[in-house]
Structure formats: structure tokens, C-alpha cells
mmCIF file of C-alpha atoms in Angstrom:
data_model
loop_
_atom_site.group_PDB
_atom_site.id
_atom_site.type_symbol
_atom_site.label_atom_id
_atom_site.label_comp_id
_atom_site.label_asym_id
_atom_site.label_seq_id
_atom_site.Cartn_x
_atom_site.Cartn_y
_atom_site.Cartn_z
ATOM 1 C CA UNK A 174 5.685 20.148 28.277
ATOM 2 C CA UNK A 175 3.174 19.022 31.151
ATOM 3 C CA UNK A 176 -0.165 17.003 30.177
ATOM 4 C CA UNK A 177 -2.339 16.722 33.252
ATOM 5 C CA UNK A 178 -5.315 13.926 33.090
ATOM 6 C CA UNK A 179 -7.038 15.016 36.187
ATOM 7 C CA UNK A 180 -9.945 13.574 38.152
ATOM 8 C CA UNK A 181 -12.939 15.838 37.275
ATOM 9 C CA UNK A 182 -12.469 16.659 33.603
ATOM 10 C CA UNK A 183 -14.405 14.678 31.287
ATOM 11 C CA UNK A 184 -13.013 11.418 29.582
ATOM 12 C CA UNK A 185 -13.404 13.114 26.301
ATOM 13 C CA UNK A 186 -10.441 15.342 27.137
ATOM 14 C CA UNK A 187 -8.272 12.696 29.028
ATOM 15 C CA UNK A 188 -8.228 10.863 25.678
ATOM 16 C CA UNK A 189 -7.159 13.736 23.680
ATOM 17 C CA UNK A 190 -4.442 14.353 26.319
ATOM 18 C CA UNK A 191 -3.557 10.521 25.949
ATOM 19 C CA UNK A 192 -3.234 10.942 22.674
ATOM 20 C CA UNK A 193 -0.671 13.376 22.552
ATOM 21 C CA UNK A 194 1.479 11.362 24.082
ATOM 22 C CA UNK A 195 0.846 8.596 21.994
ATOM 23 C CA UNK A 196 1.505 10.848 19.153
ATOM 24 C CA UNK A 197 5.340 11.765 20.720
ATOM 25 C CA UNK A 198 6.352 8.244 21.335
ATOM 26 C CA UNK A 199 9.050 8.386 18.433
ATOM 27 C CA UNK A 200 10.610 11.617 19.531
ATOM 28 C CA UNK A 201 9.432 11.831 23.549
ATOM 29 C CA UNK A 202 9.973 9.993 26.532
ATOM 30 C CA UNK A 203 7.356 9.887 29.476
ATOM 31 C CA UNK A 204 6.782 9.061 32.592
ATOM 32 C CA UNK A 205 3.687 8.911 34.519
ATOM 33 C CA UNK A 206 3.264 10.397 37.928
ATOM 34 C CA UNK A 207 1.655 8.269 39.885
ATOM 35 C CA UNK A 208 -0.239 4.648 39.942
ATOM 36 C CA UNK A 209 -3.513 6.443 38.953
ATOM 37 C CA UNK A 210 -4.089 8.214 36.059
ATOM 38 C CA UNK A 211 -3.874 11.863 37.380
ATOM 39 C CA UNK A 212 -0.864 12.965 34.703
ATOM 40 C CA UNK A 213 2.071 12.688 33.407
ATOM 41 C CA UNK A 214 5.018 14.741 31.761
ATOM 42 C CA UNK A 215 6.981 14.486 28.831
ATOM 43 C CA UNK A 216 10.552 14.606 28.242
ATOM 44 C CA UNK A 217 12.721 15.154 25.372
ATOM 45 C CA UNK A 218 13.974 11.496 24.457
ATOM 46 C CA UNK A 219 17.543 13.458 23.811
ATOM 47 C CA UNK A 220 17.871 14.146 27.675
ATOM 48 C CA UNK A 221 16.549 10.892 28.410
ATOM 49 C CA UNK A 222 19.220 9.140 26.358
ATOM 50 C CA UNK A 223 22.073 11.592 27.842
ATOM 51 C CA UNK A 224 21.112 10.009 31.511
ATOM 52 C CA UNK A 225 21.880 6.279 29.717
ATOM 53 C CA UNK A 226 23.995 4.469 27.836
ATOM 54 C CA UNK A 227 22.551 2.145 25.247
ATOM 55 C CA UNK A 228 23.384 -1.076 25.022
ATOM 56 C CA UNK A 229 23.786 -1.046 21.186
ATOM 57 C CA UNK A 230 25.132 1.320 18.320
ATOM 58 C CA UNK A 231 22.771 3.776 16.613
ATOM 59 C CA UNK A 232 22.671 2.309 13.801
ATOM 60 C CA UNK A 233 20.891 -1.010 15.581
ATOM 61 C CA UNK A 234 19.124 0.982 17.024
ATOM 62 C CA UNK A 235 17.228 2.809 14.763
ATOM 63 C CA UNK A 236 16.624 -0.945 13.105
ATOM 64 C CA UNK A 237 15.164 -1.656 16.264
ATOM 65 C CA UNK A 238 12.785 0.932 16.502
ATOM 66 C CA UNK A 239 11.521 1.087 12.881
ATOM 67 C CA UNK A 240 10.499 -2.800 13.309
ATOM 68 C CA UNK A 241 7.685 -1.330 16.165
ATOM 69 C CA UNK A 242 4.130 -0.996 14.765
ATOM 70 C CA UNK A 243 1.500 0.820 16.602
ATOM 71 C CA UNK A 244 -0.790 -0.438 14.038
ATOM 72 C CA UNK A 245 -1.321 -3.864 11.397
ATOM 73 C CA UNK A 246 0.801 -5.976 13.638
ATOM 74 C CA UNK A 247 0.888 -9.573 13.235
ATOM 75 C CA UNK A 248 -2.120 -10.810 15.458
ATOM 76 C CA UNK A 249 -4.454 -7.987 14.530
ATOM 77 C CA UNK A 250 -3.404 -9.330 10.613
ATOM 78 C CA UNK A 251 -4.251 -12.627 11.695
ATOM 79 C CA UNK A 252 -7.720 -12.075 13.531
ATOM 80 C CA UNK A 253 -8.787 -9.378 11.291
ATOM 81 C CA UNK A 254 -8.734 -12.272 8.512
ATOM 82 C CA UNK A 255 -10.164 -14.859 10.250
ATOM 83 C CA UNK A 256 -12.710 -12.857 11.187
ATOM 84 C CA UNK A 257 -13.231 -11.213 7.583
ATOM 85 C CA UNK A 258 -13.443 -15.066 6.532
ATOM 86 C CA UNK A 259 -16.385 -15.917 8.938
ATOM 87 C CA UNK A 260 -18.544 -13.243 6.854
ATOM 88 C CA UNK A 261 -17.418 -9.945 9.742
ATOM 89 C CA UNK A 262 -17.124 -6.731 8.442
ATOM 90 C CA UNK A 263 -15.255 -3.676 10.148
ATOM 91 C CA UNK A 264 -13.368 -0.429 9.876
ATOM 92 C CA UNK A 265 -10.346 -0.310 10.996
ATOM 93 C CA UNK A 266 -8.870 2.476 13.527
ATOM 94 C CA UNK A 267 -12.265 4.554 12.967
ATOM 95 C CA UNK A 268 -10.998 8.355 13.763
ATOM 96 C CA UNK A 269 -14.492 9.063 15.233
ATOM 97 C CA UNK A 270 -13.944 6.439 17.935
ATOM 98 C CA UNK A 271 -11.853 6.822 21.283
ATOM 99 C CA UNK A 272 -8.309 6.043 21.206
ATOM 100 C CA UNK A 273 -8.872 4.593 17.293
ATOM 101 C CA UNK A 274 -9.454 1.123 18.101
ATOM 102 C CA UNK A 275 -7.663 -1.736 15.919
ATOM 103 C CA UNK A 276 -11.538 -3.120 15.021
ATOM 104 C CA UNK A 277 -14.656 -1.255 15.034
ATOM 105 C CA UNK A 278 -17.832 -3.637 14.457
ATOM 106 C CA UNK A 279 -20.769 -0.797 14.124
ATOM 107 C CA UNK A 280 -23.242 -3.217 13.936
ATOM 108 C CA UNK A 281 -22.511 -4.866 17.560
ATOM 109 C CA UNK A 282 -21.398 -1.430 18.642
ATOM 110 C CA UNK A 283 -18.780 -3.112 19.379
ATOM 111 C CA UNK A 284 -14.350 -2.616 19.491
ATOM 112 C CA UNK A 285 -11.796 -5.237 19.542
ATOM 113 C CA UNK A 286 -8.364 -3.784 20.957
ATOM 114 C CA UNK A 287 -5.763 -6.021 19.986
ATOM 115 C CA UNK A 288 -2.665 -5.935 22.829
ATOM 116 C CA UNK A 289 0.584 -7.288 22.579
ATOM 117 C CA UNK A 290 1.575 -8.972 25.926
ATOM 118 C CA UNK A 291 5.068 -7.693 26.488
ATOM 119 C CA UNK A 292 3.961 -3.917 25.681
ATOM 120 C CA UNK A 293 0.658 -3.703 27.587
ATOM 121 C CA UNK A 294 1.795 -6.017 30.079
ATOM 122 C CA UNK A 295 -0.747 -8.608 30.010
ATOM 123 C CA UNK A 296 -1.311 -9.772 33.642
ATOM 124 C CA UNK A 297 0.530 -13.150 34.733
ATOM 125 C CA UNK A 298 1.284 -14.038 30.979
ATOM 126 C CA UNK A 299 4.800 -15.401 30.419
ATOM 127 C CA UNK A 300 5.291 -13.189 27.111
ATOM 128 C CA UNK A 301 4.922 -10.283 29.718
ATOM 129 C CA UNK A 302 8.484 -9.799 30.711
ATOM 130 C CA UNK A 303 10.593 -6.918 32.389
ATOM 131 C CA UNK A 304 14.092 -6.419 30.803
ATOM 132 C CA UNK A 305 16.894 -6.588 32.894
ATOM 133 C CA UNK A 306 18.807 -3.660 32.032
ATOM 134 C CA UNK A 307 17.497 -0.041 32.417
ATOM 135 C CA UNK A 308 14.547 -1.173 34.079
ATOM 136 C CA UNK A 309 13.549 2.065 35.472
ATOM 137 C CA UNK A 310 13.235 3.079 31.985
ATOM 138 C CA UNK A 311 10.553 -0.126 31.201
ATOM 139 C CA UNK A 312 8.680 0.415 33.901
ATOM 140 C CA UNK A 313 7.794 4.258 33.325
ATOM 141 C CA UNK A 314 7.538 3.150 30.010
ATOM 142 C CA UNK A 315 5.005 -0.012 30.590
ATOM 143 C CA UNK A 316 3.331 2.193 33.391
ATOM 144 C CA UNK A 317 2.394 4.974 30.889
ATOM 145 C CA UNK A 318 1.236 2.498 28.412
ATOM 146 C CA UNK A 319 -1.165 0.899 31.028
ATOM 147 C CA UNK A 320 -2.636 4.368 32.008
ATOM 148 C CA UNK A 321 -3.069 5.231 28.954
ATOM 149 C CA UNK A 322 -5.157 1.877 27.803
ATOM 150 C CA UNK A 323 -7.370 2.513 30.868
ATOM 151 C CA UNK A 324 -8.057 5.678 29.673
ATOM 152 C CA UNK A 325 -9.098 4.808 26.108
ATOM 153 C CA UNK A 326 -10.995 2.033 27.573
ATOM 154 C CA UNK A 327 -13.172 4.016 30.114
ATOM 155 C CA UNK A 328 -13.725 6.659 27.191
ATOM 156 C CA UNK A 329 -15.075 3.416 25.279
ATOM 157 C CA UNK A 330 -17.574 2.527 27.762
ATOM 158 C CA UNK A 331 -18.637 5.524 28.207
ATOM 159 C CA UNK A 332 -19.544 6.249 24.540
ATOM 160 C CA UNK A 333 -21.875 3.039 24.799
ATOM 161 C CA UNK A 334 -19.004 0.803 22.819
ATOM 162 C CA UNK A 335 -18.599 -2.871 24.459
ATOM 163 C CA UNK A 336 -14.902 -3.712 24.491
ATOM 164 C CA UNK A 337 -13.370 -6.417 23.990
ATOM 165 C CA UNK A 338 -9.774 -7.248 24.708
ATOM 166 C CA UNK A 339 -7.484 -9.813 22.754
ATOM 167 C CA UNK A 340 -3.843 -10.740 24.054
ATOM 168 C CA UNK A 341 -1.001 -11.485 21.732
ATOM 169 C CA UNK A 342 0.097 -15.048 23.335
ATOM 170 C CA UNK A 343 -4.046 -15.987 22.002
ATOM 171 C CA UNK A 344 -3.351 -15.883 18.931
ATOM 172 C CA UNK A 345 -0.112 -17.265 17.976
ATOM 173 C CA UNK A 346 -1.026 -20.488 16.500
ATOM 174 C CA UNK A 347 -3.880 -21.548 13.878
ATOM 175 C CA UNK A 348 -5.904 -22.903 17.329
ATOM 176 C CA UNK A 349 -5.344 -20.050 18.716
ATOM 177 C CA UNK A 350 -6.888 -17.823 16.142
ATOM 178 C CA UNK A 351 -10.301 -20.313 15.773
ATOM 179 C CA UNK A 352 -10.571 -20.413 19.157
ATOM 180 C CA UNK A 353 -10.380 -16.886 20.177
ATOM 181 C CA UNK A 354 -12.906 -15.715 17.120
ATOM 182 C CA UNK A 355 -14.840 -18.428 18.360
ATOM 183 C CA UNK A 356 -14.695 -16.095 21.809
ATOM 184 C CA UNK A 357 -15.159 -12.787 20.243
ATOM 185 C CA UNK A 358 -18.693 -14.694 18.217
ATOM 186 C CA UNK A 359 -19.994 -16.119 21.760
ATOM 187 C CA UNK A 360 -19.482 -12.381 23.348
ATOM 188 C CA UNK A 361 -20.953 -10.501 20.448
ATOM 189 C CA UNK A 362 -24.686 -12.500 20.829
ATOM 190 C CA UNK A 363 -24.325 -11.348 24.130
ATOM 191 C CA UNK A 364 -24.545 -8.615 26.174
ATOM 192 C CA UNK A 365 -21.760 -8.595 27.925
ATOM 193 C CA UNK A 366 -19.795 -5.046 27.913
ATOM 194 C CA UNK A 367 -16.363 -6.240 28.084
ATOM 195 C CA UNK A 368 -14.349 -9.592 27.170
ATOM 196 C CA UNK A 369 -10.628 -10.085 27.818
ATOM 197 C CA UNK A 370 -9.321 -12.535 25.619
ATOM 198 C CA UNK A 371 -5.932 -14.605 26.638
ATOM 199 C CA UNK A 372 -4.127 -17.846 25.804
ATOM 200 C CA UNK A 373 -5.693 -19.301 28.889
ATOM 201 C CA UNK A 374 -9.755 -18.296 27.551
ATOM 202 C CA UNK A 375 -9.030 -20.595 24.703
ATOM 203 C CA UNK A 376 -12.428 -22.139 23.825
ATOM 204 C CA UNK A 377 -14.110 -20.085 26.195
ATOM 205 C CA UNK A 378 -16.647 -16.740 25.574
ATOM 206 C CA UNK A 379 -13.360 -15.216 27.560
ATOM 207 C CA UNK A 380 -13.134 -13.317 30.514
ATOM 208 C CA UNK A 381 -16.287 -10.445 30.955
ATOM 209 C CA UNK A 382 -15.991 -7.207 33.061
ATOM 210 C CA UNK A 383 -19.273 -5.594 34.250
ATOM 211 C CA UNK A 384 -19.289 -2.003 33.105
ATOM 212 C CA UNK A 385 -17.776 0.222 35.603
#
């Protein structure tokens, strides 16, 4: 199965395509083409594991994998209540919004994306390591994940949503969590489109990105 994201068709469709594959994760392997985000193509995990050998039993294995959540991790737990305590309200994963965000604020028109640093490979953080065994495999992996955040994100902007982006390593102590709502309060009073949100932004209004 081949799911091309091509320059020219509308971001609309390059999020549905993205989708997909976020959809096959548990039963598909993918890797993306090339450094942009022109396509990618899927294949069946079950040839993908025939071309390696695992490192652990089955049974491990399939421990492993259940623990992975897509969705109500730990830090998006943790900020979704300390920001439910300072009087925010939200939806959660709103179906009507691009890629499903982890927190939609309608009032602010406004999405909070909560990433975990080793799995969208936050950018010089120390949480962000590369195993050191099949790492062809990680980096396809890690590549596709990138692509497809870029895609979701662009689809964001474009729908008029300001997006903001909060790491893992911010919020894994008490400080951590004050500070970074703290962040995500300064950015929502202003206009700012975008605000990436790391350990190192603690106390800060983060990082903003003019709207490309």
C-alpha cells in the first residue's frame, strides 16, 4: 500500500493521508521517502520483523508495546490538571480538528500538542536518544513521526488554530508543570501563533514561531 503526500494537494488531504498511517502503527511499519514530506509507503510489520531479529521474546514484547499510549500519557495527565485547576476548560482530541490535538482551547482558538521527547525527537534534548541496535529501524521510524507532526501542524495553522508545543522533559517535576502553564497563560493573552515549550523555556512565555 503506497500513501503519497505530495506538494500541490491541499493540507486537508495530507492529514487524512497522515492519518492512515497513524492509524496502522500497531500492525504496519513505514518508512518515509525522503527528508521532505512528499510520501511514504507502508509495509507489513510481518516482513519487517522477518529482515530482524528482536532482541527479546514475544512475549516481552508484546508487554512492551501495550505500555505505548498515543493518547492520556503521563505529561498530558499532568498539564491537563494543572491547567483544569487554574479555572481552563478544553476538549480533548476534538475529531473536528487536524490531527486530533491532545488540548483544544475554543475560546483562544487555540491547541496544545503534547510531545514526548524520545518519540518526536525533541531537538538537542537529552531525553531525545537514538538506540543503538537496529537503528535503521529508529530512524525511519522517528523520521516518519517528524513528517507527520509537520503535517498536522501546518494543517493547524492553516485552519486559523495557534499551536502550541509542550516537550515531555518540561514537565517532569511539580516546577516544571507551574512553570510551563505559566508559559502556555503568557502565550494565550498574546498573539503569538506558535509556542514551543521545553525544559530549557522554564519561566519563560516559551519559544514563538511566526506563522509560516
Amino acid at each position: 500500500m503506497r500513501i503519497q503526500v505530495k506538494r500541490g494537494k491541499s493540507l486537508a488531504k495530507a492529514t487524512r493521508a497522515c492519518k492512515q498511517i497513524d492509524d496502522a502503527e500497531s500492525g504496519w511499519q513505514f518508512t518515509v521517502l525522503s527528508d521532505s514530506v512528499d510520501g511514504c509507503i507502508l509495509v507489513p510489520w510481518a516482513e519487517t520483523r522477518r529482515q530482524m531479529t528482536d532482541i527479546v521474546d514475544s512475549r516481552t514484547r508484546s508487554r512492551m508495546m501495550s505500555g505505548i499510549r498515543g493518547k492520556n500519557t503521563k505529561p498530558e495527565l499532568v498539564l491537563r490538571r494543572s491547567l483544569h485547576a487554574a479555572g481552563y476548560r478544553f476538549r480533548l482530541h476534538a475529531k473536528g480538528v487536524p490531527g486530533k490535538p491532545d488540548i483544544v482551547m475554543p475560546k483562544y482558538r487555540a491547541v496544545i500538542l503534547v510531545h514526548g521527547c524520545f518519540w518526536h525527537r525533541h531537538d538537542g534534548c537529552r531525553y531525545s536518544t537514538l538506540p543503538s541496535t537496529r537503528t535503521e529501524f529508529w530512524m525511519a521510524k522517528f523520521k516518519a513521526n517528524v513528517a507527520r507532526d509537520e503535517v498536522v501542524r501546518a494543517a493547524l495553522l492553516e485552519a486559523g488554530w495557534r499551536v502550541a508545543t509542550v516537550w515531555e522533559c518540561a514537565l517532569r517535576t511539580e516546577a516544571g508543570v507551574s512553570d510551563a502553564r505559566a508559559g502556555i497563560e503568557t502565550w494565550l493573552r498574546g498573539t503569538d501563533a506558535e509556542l514551543d515549550l521545553g525544559k530549557a523555556d522554564h519561566g519563560a512565555a516559551g519559544t514563538p514561531r511566526d506563522k509560516e
